[in-house]
Short mmCIF file of C-alpha atoms in Angstrom, two decimals:
data_model
loop_
_atom_site.label_atom_id
_atom_site.label_comp_id
_atom_site.label_asym_id
_atom_site.label_seq_id
_atom_site.Cartn_x
_atom_site.Cartn_y
_atom_site.Cartn_z
CA MET O 253 20.18 -7.65 11.40
CA GLN O 254 16.84 -6.51 11.39
CA ASN O 255 15.84 -2.89 10.71
CA SER O 256 14.42 -1.16 13.66
CA ILE O 257 11.10 1.60 13.07
CA ASN O 258 11.50 4.61 15.01
CA LEU O 259 8.62 7.15 15.34
CA LYS O 260 9.05 11.14 14.67
CA ASN O 261 6.90 13.73 15.04
CA ALA O 262 6.55 15.77 12.04
CA THR O 263 6.79 19.55 11.86
CA VAL O 264 6.00 22.16 9.10
CA GLU O 265 9.79 21.66 7.59
CA ASP O 266 8.79 18.18 6.73
CA ILE O 267 5.46 19.16 4.68
CA PRO O 268 7.81 18.32 1.56
CA LEU O 269 7.83 14.77 2.66
CA ILE O 270 3.80 14.54 3.85
CA GLN O 271 3.27 15.80 0.33
CA SER O 272 6.12 12.95 -1.49
CA ILE O 273 4.35 10.15 0.66
CA ALA O 274 0.92 11.49 -0.53
CA GLU O 275 1.70 11.83 -4.03
CA GLN O 276 3.07 8.12 -4.09
CA THR O 277 0.00 6.43 -2.10
CA TRP O 278 -3.14 7.84 -3.55
CA ARG O 279 -3.57 6.69 -6.68
CA PRO O 280 -2.86 3.24 -5.36
CA THR O 281 -5.24 3.60 -2.79
CA TYR O 282 -8.20 5.65 -4.14
CA GLY O 283 -7.51 4.72 -7.73
CA HIS O 284 -9.89 2.37 -8.09
CA ILE O 285 -12.39 4.68 -6.39
CA LEU O 286 -11.93 8.07 -7.42
CA THR O 287 -11.09 9.57 -11.07
CA GLU O 288 -7.81 11.36 -11.68
CA GLU O 289 -9.68 14.36 -11.49
CA GLN O 290 -11.21 14.33 -8.55
CA THR O 291 -7.85 12.65 -7.04
CA LEU O 292 -6.06 16.21 -8.00
CA PHE O 293 -8.98 17.97 -6.57
CA MET O 294 -8.57 16.36 -2.75
CA LEU O 295 -4.88 16.54 -2.92
CA ASP O 296 -4.76 20.13 -3.28
CA MET O 297 -7.45 20.63 -1.20
CA MET O 298 -5.82 18.55 1.80
CA TYR O 299 -1.65 18.55 0.80
CA SER O 300 -1.28 22.21 -0.72
CA SER O 301 1.74 24.20 1.48
CA GLU O 302 -1.01 26.49 2.37
CA SER O 303 -3.44 23.62 3.96
CA LEU O 304 -0.49 21.49 5.50
CA THR O 305 0.41 24.64 7.18
CA ARG O 306 -3.26 25.14 8.64
CA GLN O 307 -3.29 21.80 9.92
CA PHE O 308 0.11 21.73 11.62
CA GLU O 309 -2.09 24.22 13.86
CA THR O 310 -4.58 21.77 15.58
CA ASN O 311 -2.94 18.51 14.23
CA THR O 312 -0.17 16.88 15.61
CA PHE O 313 1.68 14.27 12.10
CA ILE O 314 4.06 11.06 13.16
CA PHE O 315 7.14 9.72 10.43
CA ALA O 316 7.36 6.32 10.23
CA TYR O 317 11.31 5.68 9.64
CA GLU O 318 12.42 2.60 8.29
CA ASP O 319 16.02 3.15 9.91
CA GLU O 320 16.43 6.60 7.80
CA THR O 321 13.80 5.71 5.31
CA PRO O 322 10.47 6.95 5.72
CA LEU O 323 7.81 5.00 4.98
CA GLY O 324 4.64 6.32 5.98
CA PHE O 325 2.90 8.91 8.96
CA ALA O 326 0.11 9.95 10.46
CA GLY O 327 -1.92 12.77 11.54
CA PHE O 328 -4.19 13.16 14.06
CA GLU O 329 -5.88 16.14 16.52
CA PRO O 330 -8.19 16.04 19.27
CA LYS O 331 -12.15 16.90 18.29
CA ASP O 332 -13.47 17.06 21.46
CA ASP O 333 -13.18 15.69 25.02
CA ALA O 334 -13.62 12.16 24.14
CA VAL O 335 -12.61 11.82 20.17
CA MET O 336 -9.68 11.91 18.46
CA LYS O 337 -9.83 12.08 14.92
CA LEU O 338 -7.17 9.91 13.08
CA HIS O 339 -7.12 12.52 9.71
CA LYS O 340 -4.56 10.62 7.47
CA LEU O 341 -2.85 7.23 7.82
CA TYR O 342 -0.56 6.76 4.71
CA MET O 343 2.16 3.92 3.88
CA LEU O 344 4.16 4.07 0.87
CA PRO O 345 3.26 0.43 -1.14
CA ALA O 346 5.89 -1.26 0.31
CA ALA O 347 5.79 -0.51 3.57
CA GLN O 348 2.31 -2.07 3.83
CA GLY O 349 1.77 -4.76 5.51
CA LYS O 350 4.79 -4.69 8.17
CA GLY O 351 3.30 -3.27 10.66
CA ILE O 352 3.94 0.08 10.43
CA GLY O 353 0.23 0.78 9.68
CA LYS O 354 -0.33 -0.99 12.95
CA LEU O 355 1.92 1.40 15.17
CA LEU O 356 1.65 4.03 13.77
CA ILE O 357 -2.61 3.69 14.80
CA GLN O 358 -1.10 2.40 18.31
CA GLU O 359 0.27 5.69 19.22
CA VAL O 360 -2.29 7.48 17.87
CA ALA O 361 -4.08 5.01 20.62
CA LYS O 362 -1.54 6.20 23.09
CA TYR O 363 -2.13 9.86 22.72
CA ALA O 364 -5.66 9.77 23.29
CA LYS O 365 -5.27 7.78 26.49
CA GLN O 366 -2.94 10.54 27.53
CA GLN O 367 -5.23 13.07 26.86
CA GLY O 368 -7.99 11.33 28.93
CA LEU O 369 -10.04 10.95 25.58
CA LYS O 370 -11.69 7.71 25.06
CA PHE O 371 -12.25 7.02 21.50
CA VAL O 372 -9.97 7.66 18.60
CA HIS O 373 -12.38 7.97 14.88
CA LEU O 374 -11.90 8.24 11.57
CA ASN O 375 -13.66 7.60 8.04
CA VAL O 376 -12.99 5.73 5.39
CA ASN O 377 -14.43 5.48 1.62
CA ARG O 378 -16.81 2.43 2.25
CA ASN O 379 -15.21 1.18 -0.86
CA ASN O 380 -11.68 1.27 0.45
CA LYS O 381 -10.23 -2.17 0.81
CA ALA O 382 -8.51 -0.82 3.94
CA ILE O 383 -11.73 -1.33 6.23
CA GLY O 384 -10.85 -4.89 6.85
CA PHE O 385 -7.35 -3.27 7.75
CA TYR O 386 -9.43 -0.71 10.33
CA GLU O 387 -11.40 -3.63 11.27
CA LYS O 388 -7.89 -5.71 12.05
CA GLN O 389 -6.64 -3.07 14.95
CA GLY O 390 -9.99 -2.65 17.13
CA PHE O 391 -11.92 -0.61 14.76
CA LYS O 392 -15.62 -0.90 14.13
CA ILE O 393 -18.37 0.44 11.91
CA ILE O 394 -20.55 2.84 13.67
CA ARG O 395 -21.76 5.18 10.99
CA GLU O 396 -21.61 6.63 7.14
CA GLU O 397 -21.37 9.89 6.57
CA ASP O 398 -21.25 11.36 2.83
CA ILE O 399 -19.69 14.61 2.33
CA ASN O 400 -19.02 17.62 0.55
CA ILE O 401 -15.90 18.63 -0.48
CA GLY O 402 -17.31 21.47 -2.99
CA ASN O 403 -16.76 21.08 -7.05
CA ASP O 404 -19.13 18.25 -7.28
CA TYR O 405 -17.18 15.58 -5.70
CA TRP O 406 -18.02 13.82 -2.22
CA MET O 407 -16.74 11.84 0.34
CA ASN O 408 -18.24 8.66 0.62
CA ASP O 409 -17.35 7.39 3.75
CA TYR O 410 -18.00 4.43 7.29
CA VAL O 411 -16.92 7.21 10.14
CA MET O 412 -14.72 4.26 12.74
CA GLN O 413 -14.55 3.62 16.37
CA LEU O 414 -11.17 2.23 18.56
CA ASP O 415 -12.00 2.37 21.88
CA VAL O 416 -8.78 3.34 24.45
#
């Protein structure tokens, strides 16, 4: 019998689960790109309970589960009358390559379309191997962006766009 993937909207009560998945995915994803100090700084900046509580005011978070096991999540919000911004898309390392990220992107695109938006945008580090994954999902690089996030740290990203 094949296990089924289910999507579930997150609530503020799910913040510890979001934090757990982020903690398990960040070093395998960014360990070759960021120093440990920058990783700790960014995890605190983006995934502290206070930060995530604020994000829930404007962002939707969706979990992907296989049966009862959480495998990953997406976090996104409408930015204007045309763009849904995909802020976060993380799969546990053991869950990568199973089509779950693709499923979450399709769900974000569905939300965007339902709200009359035309595009999904995301930022991805210019040295992140996930660029190829996003391109396979239909995203195209539309520009480079360098963002000072404080503490002398920078995010050196591509902005990618998916037409919905």
